[in-house]
Structures are given as C-alpha cells and as structure tokens.
CSV table of C-alpha atoms and ligand atoms in Angstrom, one decimal:
chain,number,residue,atom,x,y,z
A,1,UNK,CA,28.2,25.6,35.3
A,2,UNK,CA,30.0,25.7,38.6
A,3,UNK,CA,30.0,29.2,40.1
A,4,UNK,CA,33.3,30.6,41.1
A,5,UNK,CA,34.2,32.5,44.3
A,6,UNK,CA,37.5,33.4,45.9
A,7,UNK,CA,39.2,35.0,48.8
A,8,UNK,CA,41.8,37.6,47.9
A,9,UNK,CA,44.6,38.8,50.2
A,10,UNK,CA,48.3,38.9,50.9
A,11,UNK,CA,49.2,36.6,52.4
A,12,UNK,CA,46.4,34.3,51.6
A,13,UNK,CA,47.8,30.7,51.4
A,14,UNK,CA,46.8,29.9,55.0
A,15,UNK,CA,43.3,31.3,54.7
A,16,UNK,CA,40.7,29.0,56.2
A,17,UNK,CA,38.0,30.5,53.9
A,18,UNK,CA,38.3,27.9,51.1
A,19,UNK,CA,37.8,25.0,53.6
A,20,UNK,CA,34.9,26.9,55.3
A,21,UNK,CA,33.1,27.7,52.0
A,22,UNK,CA,33.7,24.2,50.5
A,23,UNK,CA,32.0,22.8,53.7
A,24,UNK,CA,29.1,25.2,53.4
A,25,UNK,CA,28.6,24.3,49.7
A,26,UNK,CA,28.6,20.6,50.4
A,27,UNK,CA,26.2,21.0,53.2
A,28,UNK,CA,23.7,23.1,51.3
A,29,UNK,CA,24.2,21.3,48.0
A,30,UNK,CA,25.4,24.4,46.2
A,31,UNK,CA,27.4,24.0,43.0
A,32,UNK,CA,30.3,26.3,43.6
A,33,UNK,CA,34.1,26.4,43.7
A,34,UNK,CA,36.0,28.6,46.1
A,35,UNK,CA,39.7,29.4,45.8
A,36,UNK,CA,42.4,31.6,47.4
A,37,UNK,CA,44.0,34.2,45.2
A,38,UNK,CA,47.1,36.1,46.1
A,39,UNK,CA,47.2,39.8,44.9
A,40,UNK,CA,50.5,41.6,44.9
A,41,UNK,CA,50.7,45.1,46.4
A,42,UNK,CA,49.3,47.5,43.8
A,43,UNK,CA,47.8,44.6,42.0
A,44,UNK,CA,44.4,44.3,43.8
A,45,UNK,CA,42.2,45.9,41.1
A,46,UNK,CA,43.7,44.0,38.2
A,47,UNK,CA,43.4,40.7,40.1
A,48,UNK,CA,39.8,41.4,41.0
A,49,UNK,CA,38.9,42.4,37.4
A,50,UNK,CA,40.6,39.3,35.9
A,51,UNK,CA,38.6,37.1,38.2
A,52,UNK,CA,35.4,39.0,37.4
A,53,UNK,CA,36.0,38.7,33.7
A,54,UNK,CA,36.5,35.0,34.0
A,55,UNK,CA,33.0,34.8,35.4
A,56,UNK,CA,33.7,35.0,39.1
A,57,UNK,CA,30.5,35.7,41.1
A,58,UNK,CA,31.9,37.0,44.3
A,59,UNK,CA,34.9,37.4,46.6
A,60,UNK,CA,36.0,37.8,50.1
A,61,UNK,CA,38.6,40.4,50.8
A,62,UNK,CA,41.1,40.1,53.5
A,63,UNK,CA,44.2,41.9,54.8
A,64,UNK,CA,45.5,44.3,53.5
A,65,UNK,CA,42.8,45.1,50.8
A,66,UNK,CA,39.6,45.9,52.7
A,67,UNK,CA,40.0,49.6,52.2
A,68,UNK,CA,40.9,49.3,48.5
A,69,UNK,CA,37.8,47.0,48.1
A,70,UNK,CA,35.7,49.7,49.8
A,71,UNK,CA,36.9,52.2,47.3
A,72,UNK,CA,36.6,49.9,44.3
A,73,UNK,CA,33.0,48.8,44.9
A,74,UNK,CA,30.4,50.7,42.8
A,75,UNK,CA,27.6,50.0,45.3
A,76,UNK,CA,27.8,49.6,49.1
A,77,UNK,CA,25.6,48.2,51.8
A,78,UNK,CA,25.0,50.5,54.8
A,79,UNK,CA,27.2,48.4,57.0
A,80,UNK,CA,30.1,48.5,54.6
A,81,UNK,CA,29.7,52.3,54.1
A,82,UNK,CA,29.8,52.9,57.8
A,83,UNK,CA,32.7,50.5,58.4
A,84,UNK,CA,34.6,52.1,55.5
A,85,UNK,CA,35.8,48.6,54.7
A,86,UNK,CA,34.6,45.8,52.4
A,87,UNK,CA,35.2,42.1,53.1
A,88,UNK,CA,32.7,40.8,50.5
A,89,UNK,CA,32.1,41.5,46.8
A,90,UNK,CA,29.0,40.2,44.9
A,91,UNK,CA,29.3,40.6,41.2
A,92,UNK,CA,26.2,41.0,39.0
A,93,UNK,CA,26.7,42.3,35.5
A,94,UNK,CA,28.4,45.7,35.9
A,95,UNK,CA,27.5,45.9,39.6
A,96,UNK,CA,30.3,45.4,42.2
A,97,UNK,CA,28.4,45.3,45.5
A,98,UNK,CA,30.6,45.8,48.5
A,99,UNK,CA,29.4,44.5,51.8
A,100,UNK,CA,31.0,44.0,55.2
A,101,UNK,CA,30.0,40.9,57.1
A,102,UNK,CA,32.6,41.1,59.9
A,103,UNK,CA,30.4,42.9,62.4
A,104,UNK,CA,27.4,40.6,61.8
A,105,UNK,CA,29.8,37.6,62.2
A,106,UNK,CA,31.0,38.9,65.6
A,107,UNK,CA,27.5,39.6,66.9
A,108,UNK,CA,26.2,36.2,65.7
A,109,UNK,CA,29.2,34.4,67.4
A,110,UNK,CA,28.6,36.2,70.7
A,111,UNK,CA,24.9,36.1,70.8
A,112,UNK,CA,24.0,32.8,69.1
A,113,UNK,CA,27.1,30.6,69.5
A,114,UNK,CA,28.3,31.8,72.9
A,115,UNK,CA,24.8,32.5,74.1
A,116,UNK,CA,25.8,35.9,75.4
A,117,UNK,CA,23.3,38.7,74.9
A,118,UNK,CA,24.7,42.1,74.1
A,119,UNK,CA,21.5,44.0,74.8
A,120,UNK,CA,21.6,45.9,78.1
A,121,UNK,CA,25.2,44.8,78.7
A,122,UNK,CA,28.2,47.0,79.3
A,123,UNK,CA,30.6,46.5,76.4
A,124,UNK,CA,34.2,47.6,76.1
A,125,UNK,CA,35.8,47.6,72.6
A,126,UNK,CA,39.6,47.8,72.7
A,127,UNK,CA,41.2,49.5,69.7
A,128,UNK,CA,40.2,52.2,67.3
A,129,UNK,CA,41.6,50.9,63.9
A,130,UNK,CA,39.8,49.2,61.0
A,131,UNK,CA,38.8,46.1,63.0
A,132,UNK,CA,37.0,48.2,65.6
A,133,UNK,CA,35.3,50.5,63.1
A,134,UNK,CA,33.8,47.4,61.3
A,135,UNK,CA,31.9,46.2,64.4
A,136,UNK,CA,30.7,49.5,66.1
A,137,UNK,CA,27.4,49.8,64.2
A,138,UNK,CA,26.4,46.2,64.7
A,139,UNK,CA,27.2,46.5,68.4
A,140,UNK,CA,25.2,49.6,68.8
A,141,UNK,CA,22.3,48.0,67.0
A,142,UNK,CA,22.2,45.4,69.8
A,143,UNK,CA,21.4,48.3,72.2
A,144,UNK,CA,24.0,47.7,74.9
A,145,UNK,CA,23.6,49.5,78.2
A,146,UNK,CA,26.9,51.1,77.4
A,147,UNK,CA,29.5,50.9,74.6
A,148,UNK,CA,32.9,52.2,75.4
A,149,UNK,CA,35.9,52.4,73.1
A,150,UNK,CA,39.4,52.5,74.6
A,151,UNK,CA,42.6,53.0,72.6
A,152,UNK,CA,46.3,53.4,73.2
A,153,UNK,CA,46.0,56.7,71.2
A,154,UNK,CA,42.9,58.1,72.9
A,155,UNK,CA,42.2,60.7,70.2
A,156,UNK,CA,41.4,57.9,67.7
A,157,UNK,CA,38.7,56.5,70.1
A,158,UNK,CA,37.3,60.1,70.5
A,159,UNK,CA,37.2,60.4,66.7
A,160,UNK,CA,35.1,57.2,66.4
A,161,UNK,CA,32.9,58.4,69.2
A,162,UNK,CA,32.1,61.5,67.2
A,163,UNK,CA,31.8,59.8,63.8
A,164,UNK,CA,29.3,57.3,65.2
A,165,UNK,CA,27.3,59.8,67.3
A,166,UNK,CA,24.3,59.6,64.9
A,167,UNK,CA,24.0,55.9,65.6
A,168,UNK,CA,24.3,55.9,69.4
A,169,UNK,CA,26.1,57.0,72.4
A,170,UNK,CA,29.7,55.9,72.9
A,171,UNK,CA,32.1,56.5,75.8
A,172,UNK,CA,35.7,56.9,74.5
A,173,UNK,CA,39.2,57.4,75.9
A,174,UNK,CA,42.4,55.8,76.9
A,175,UNK,CA,42.4,52.4,78.7
A,176,UNK,CA,43.1,54.0,82.1
A,177,UNK,CA,40.1,56.3,81.7
A,178,UNK,CA,37.9,53.3,82.4
A,179,UNK,CA,39.5,52.4,85.7
A,180,UNK,CA,36.8,51.5,88.2
A,181,UNK,CA,34.3,50.5,85.5
A,182,UNK,CA,33.3,46.8,85.1
A,183,UNK,CA,32.4,45.5,81.7
A,184,UNK,CA,30.3,42.4,80.9
A,185,UNK,CA,31.9,42.0,77.4
A,186,UNK,CA,35.4,43.1,76.6
A,187,UNK,CA,36.3,42.7,72.9
A,188,UNK,CA,39.9,43.0,71.8
A,189,UNK,CA,40.0,44.6,68.3
A,190,UNK,CA,43.6,45.8,68.6
A,191,UNK,CA,46.4,44.4,66.5
A,192,UNK,CA,48.4,43.8,69.8
A,193,UNK,CA,47.8,40.1,69.8
A,194,UNK,CA,49.6,39.8,66.5
A,195,UNK,CA,52.8,40.8,68.2
A,196,UNK,CA,51.9,38.9,71.3
A,197,UNK,CA,51.4,42.2,73.1
A,198,UNK,CA,48.6,43.6,75.3
A,199,UNK,CA,47.8,47.2,76.2
A,200,UNK,CA,47.9,47.9,79.9
A,201,UNK,CA,44.3,47.5,81.3
A,202,UNK,CA,42.9,48.8,84.6
A,203,UNK,CA,42.4,46.0,87.2
A,204,UNK,CA,38.8,45.2,87.7
A,205,UNK,CA,37.8,46.0,84.1
A,206,UNK,CA,36.0,42.6,83.9
A,207,UNK,CA,32.6,42.2,85.6
A,208,UNK,CA,32.1,38.9,87.5
A,209,UNK,CA,30.5,36.9,84.8
A,210,UNK,CA,32.3,38.6,81.9
A,211,UNK,CA,33.1,37.4,78.4
A,212,UNK,CA,36.6,38.2,77.1
A,213,UNK,CA,36.6,38.0,73.3
A,214,UNK,CA,39.7,38.3,71.1
A,215,UNK,CA,38.9,39.0,67.4
A,216,UNK,CA,42.3,37.4,66.6
A,217,UNK,CA,42.8,33.7,66.8
A,218,UNK,CA,45.9,31.5,66.8
A,219,UNK,CA,46.9,28.0,67.8
A,220,UNK,CA,47.4,29.1,71.4
A,221,UNK,CA,45.5,31.5,73.6
A,222,UNK,CA,46.3,35.1,72.9
A,223,UNK,CA,48.0,37.3,75.5
A,224,UNK,CA,44.6,39.0,76.1
A,225,UNK,CA,42.8,35.7,76.7
A,226,UNK,CA,45.6,34.6,79.0
A,227,UNK,CA,45.3,37.9,80.9
A,228,UNK,CA,41.6,37.5,81.2
A,229,UNK,CA,41.9,33.9,82.4
A,230,UNK,CA,44.4,35.0,85.1
A,231,UNK,CA,41.9,37.6,86.2
A,232,UNK,CA,39.2,35.0,86.7
A,233,UNK,CA,37.1,35.7,83.6
A,234,UNK,CA,34.8,32.7,83.2
A,235,UNK,CA,34.0,33.1,79.5
A,236,UNK,CA,36.8,33.3,76.9
A,237,UNK,CA,36.6,33.2,73.1
A,238,UNK,CA,38.9,33.9,70.2
A,239,UNK,CA,37.9,35.0,66.7
A,240,UNK,CA,37.4,31.5,65.1
A,241,UNK,CA,33.7,31.8,65.6
A,242,UNK,CA,33.6,35.2,64.1
A,243,UNK,CA,35.6,34.0,61.1
A,244,UNK,CA,33.1,31.2,60.4
A,245,UNK,CA,30.1,33.4,61.0
A,246,UNK,CA,31.3,36.2,58.7
A,247,UNK,CA,31.8,33.5,56.0
A,248,UNK,CA,28.3,32.3,56.6
A,249,UNK,CA,26.9,35.8,56.1
A,250,UNK,CA,28.9,36.2,52.8
A,251,UNK,CA,27.6,32.8,51.7
A,252,UNK,CA,24.1,33.9,52.5
A,253,UNK,CA,24.6,37.1,50.5
A,254,UNK,CA,25.8,35.1,47.5
A,255,UNK,CA,23.6,32.1,47.5
A,256,UNK,CA,20.5,33.1,49.6
A,257,UNK,CA,21.0,30.0,51.8
A,258,UNK,CA,22.2,30.2,55.4
A,259,UNK,CA,24.6,27.3,56.2
A,260,UNK,CA,24.8,25.6,59.6
A,261,UNK,CA,28.1,26.8,61.1
A,262,UNK,CA,28.5,24.3,63.9
A,263,UNK,CA,30.1,21.5,61.9
A,264,UNK,CA,32.8,23.6,60.4
A,265,UNK,CA,33.5,25.4,63.7
A,266,UNK,CA,33.9,22.1,65.4
A,267,UNK,CA,36.2,20.9,62.6
A,268,UNK,CA,38.4,24.0,62.9
A,269,UNK,CA,38.6,23.8,66.7
A,270,UNK,CA,39.5,20.1,66.5
A,271,UNK,CA,42.3,20.5,64.1
A,272,UNK,CA,43.7,23.3,66.3
A,273,UNK,CA,43.5,21.1,69.3
A,274,UNK,CA,45.5,18.4,67.5
A,275,UNK,CA,48.4,20.8,66.8
B,301,LIG,P1,43.5,47.9,61.6
B,301,LIG,O1,43.0,48.9,60.7
B,301,LIG,O2,43.9,46.6,60.8
B,301,LIG,O3,42.7,47.5,62.8
B,301,LIG,P2,45.3,49.8,62.7
B,301,LIG,O4,44.6,50.9,62.1
B,301,LIG,O5,46.8,49.8,62.6
B,301,LIG,O6,44.9,48.4,62.1
B,301,LIG,O7,44.8,49.7,64.2
B,301,LIG,C1,45.3,48.8,65.0
B,301,LIG,C2,44.7,49.0,66.4
B,301,LIG,O8,45.5,48.2,67.3
B,301,LIG,C3,44.8,50.4,66.9
B,301,LIG,O9,43.8,50.7,67.8
B,301,LIG,C4,46.2,50.4,67.6
B,301,LIG,O10,46.3,51.4,68.6
B,301,LIG,P3,46.8,52.8,68.2
B,301,LIG,O11,45.7,53.5,67.5
B,301,LIG,O12,47.2,53.5,69.5
B,301,LIG,O13,48.0,52.6,67.3
B,301,LIG,C5,46.1,49.0,68.3
B,301,LIG,N1,47.3,48.5,68.7
B,301,LIG,C6,48.3,47.9,67.9
B,301,LIG,N2,49.3,47.4,68.6
B,301,LIG,C7,49.0,47.7,69.9
B,301,LIG,C8,49.7,47.5,71.1
B,301,LIG,N3,50.9,46.9,71.1
B,301,LIG,N4,49.2,47.9,72.2
B,301,LIG,C9,48.0,48.6,72.2
B,301,LIG,N5,47.3,48.8,71.1
B,301,LIG,C10,47.8,48.4,70.0
C-alpha cells in the first residue's frame, strides 16, 4: 500500500514540499504519496489526528504551526527540544515523534552545497525569533570560531545567549554592537525580508570572502542579499537550498534513504529563473 505523507500549514497551497518529496520518491523508488493540507487556525490538532487515523506516516509542519507541533508531539528529538519547534512528525503506532530538520538543512546547504565550512569561521546570526532558535544548536555543533546573534530587540538575543550557554559560547546584542567586527558568514533569520525590509547593519560587517545567506527565498533577491551584493560580498545564497535539504533530512527520517538533492534544487532554481 502506498504510504501517505503531507505538509500542513496555513497558507500551504504554494508549498514546494509536494514537488520536492515526489521527486525524492521517484529518484529513490519509494512508494509514497505526499500532499499539502491546509489547517485552519485552531484546527491543527484535529487535522493532524484525521490524517494519522487515515494511516498517514508522517508530516512536515510549516508556518504557523511549528510551536503547536512541538507541544503536540509525544516524543522529541534533541534538536527539536532545543529548537522548541517541530517541522517533522513521524507516526508509529501511538508514537508521534517530533523532529526539527531546519538547522541540519541549513548546515548541509552551507557546508555541502555551497562548500563553505562553518568550523573556525566567524558567524553572525541576524534575528532572535523561532527561525534563529532552530539553527543555533546545529551552528554551534560545527564549532565556529565565534557565533554572534544580533537582534533589533537586543534583549531577545541576550536571552538566547543565556539559554544556549550550556551548548557553547555566543556573543549577543543589537546590530550596532557588532560595529568593527567582520563576519565570514552572515545569516539572515529575521522576518524582515518578508516585508522587503532590512535592519540597519554596521558597515564592514562582512569579511572579504564572506557568505551572505538569507533563510528566506523569493523570486527576486531579498533586500538583505541586494545589500550584501552592493557591499561587495562575493557569495550570496537564499533559502531554497535549505528548503530542499530540510526536506531531504525529513525524507531520511521517514524512509531511511538519503535522496540526492541536486536535481530538485536545479529544477527549483530553473523554474525561478524563468519567471
Ligand atoms: P519567527 O518566530 O517566525 O522567527 P518572530 O518571533 O516574530 O518570528 O521573530 C522574527 C524575527 O525577525 C525577530 O528577530 C524580529 O526582531 P524583533 O525581535 O526585534 O522583533 C525580526 N524582525 C522582523 N521584522 C524586522 C525588521 N523589519 N527589522 C529587523 N528585524 C526584524
């Protein structure tokens, strides 16, 4: 019988996950179906339960339900527990395993696809919301020379610094607190790109051979990537690679097979270039 999986979110109609997982399934000869399911506000748990009772094997969870998914899971991986957010469910009998593959997806995109080591590099993470929280532990595990978190509301960055102190040292503050520092990797995990906005950054934030990485993606370069290009940053990337890699991590959790992400990544980038 064909195994069923789904992405649940609101909105969800434009999710690229069904295309990505269908491509993975074809490539690895896995017999599965993957659909997009819209949940209404307040309807997350009922929608998940219905899918599970129909025999669903797993789900991806996207905006705005990652926190609810974290609370609903009855077992958590360490990375989901630390992120306090779940983007993947795996259902097994009564077990609802909650995992978070976002951070692993980001690291894999940066280190494997973009060929940019994080180890011994100075990394600046912009933003202190859920998107940032999800990637801090995986970043620290790469043992950067320095991890800094800057946020418009500095206190939220300081709170993260304290909460993650057991996992490693973090420098935290407002953006201007990092004036004079140069970072090899600057990751935008703020929601600013959504509203075509950008926090004010100190000049000289980018080291000479820096990578500017926006966790968001859209059909045109985000404000952050435009800013980085104007400041001579040679390596620019948006979140398409992270999207595909987090999907591959989920697929691996469900099926025990690691798909090759290059083909689907090229396909997504091509279709964007044609717009
Ligand atoms: P999420 O949990 O989805 O990441 P969030 O908790 O609202 O969303 O966090 C969004 C992040 O983007 C925060 O770091 C926020 O900064 P504040 O904590 O100061 O609100 C940041 N952010 C959103 N819009 C921004 C903007 N226009 N300029 C700078 N930072 C912005």
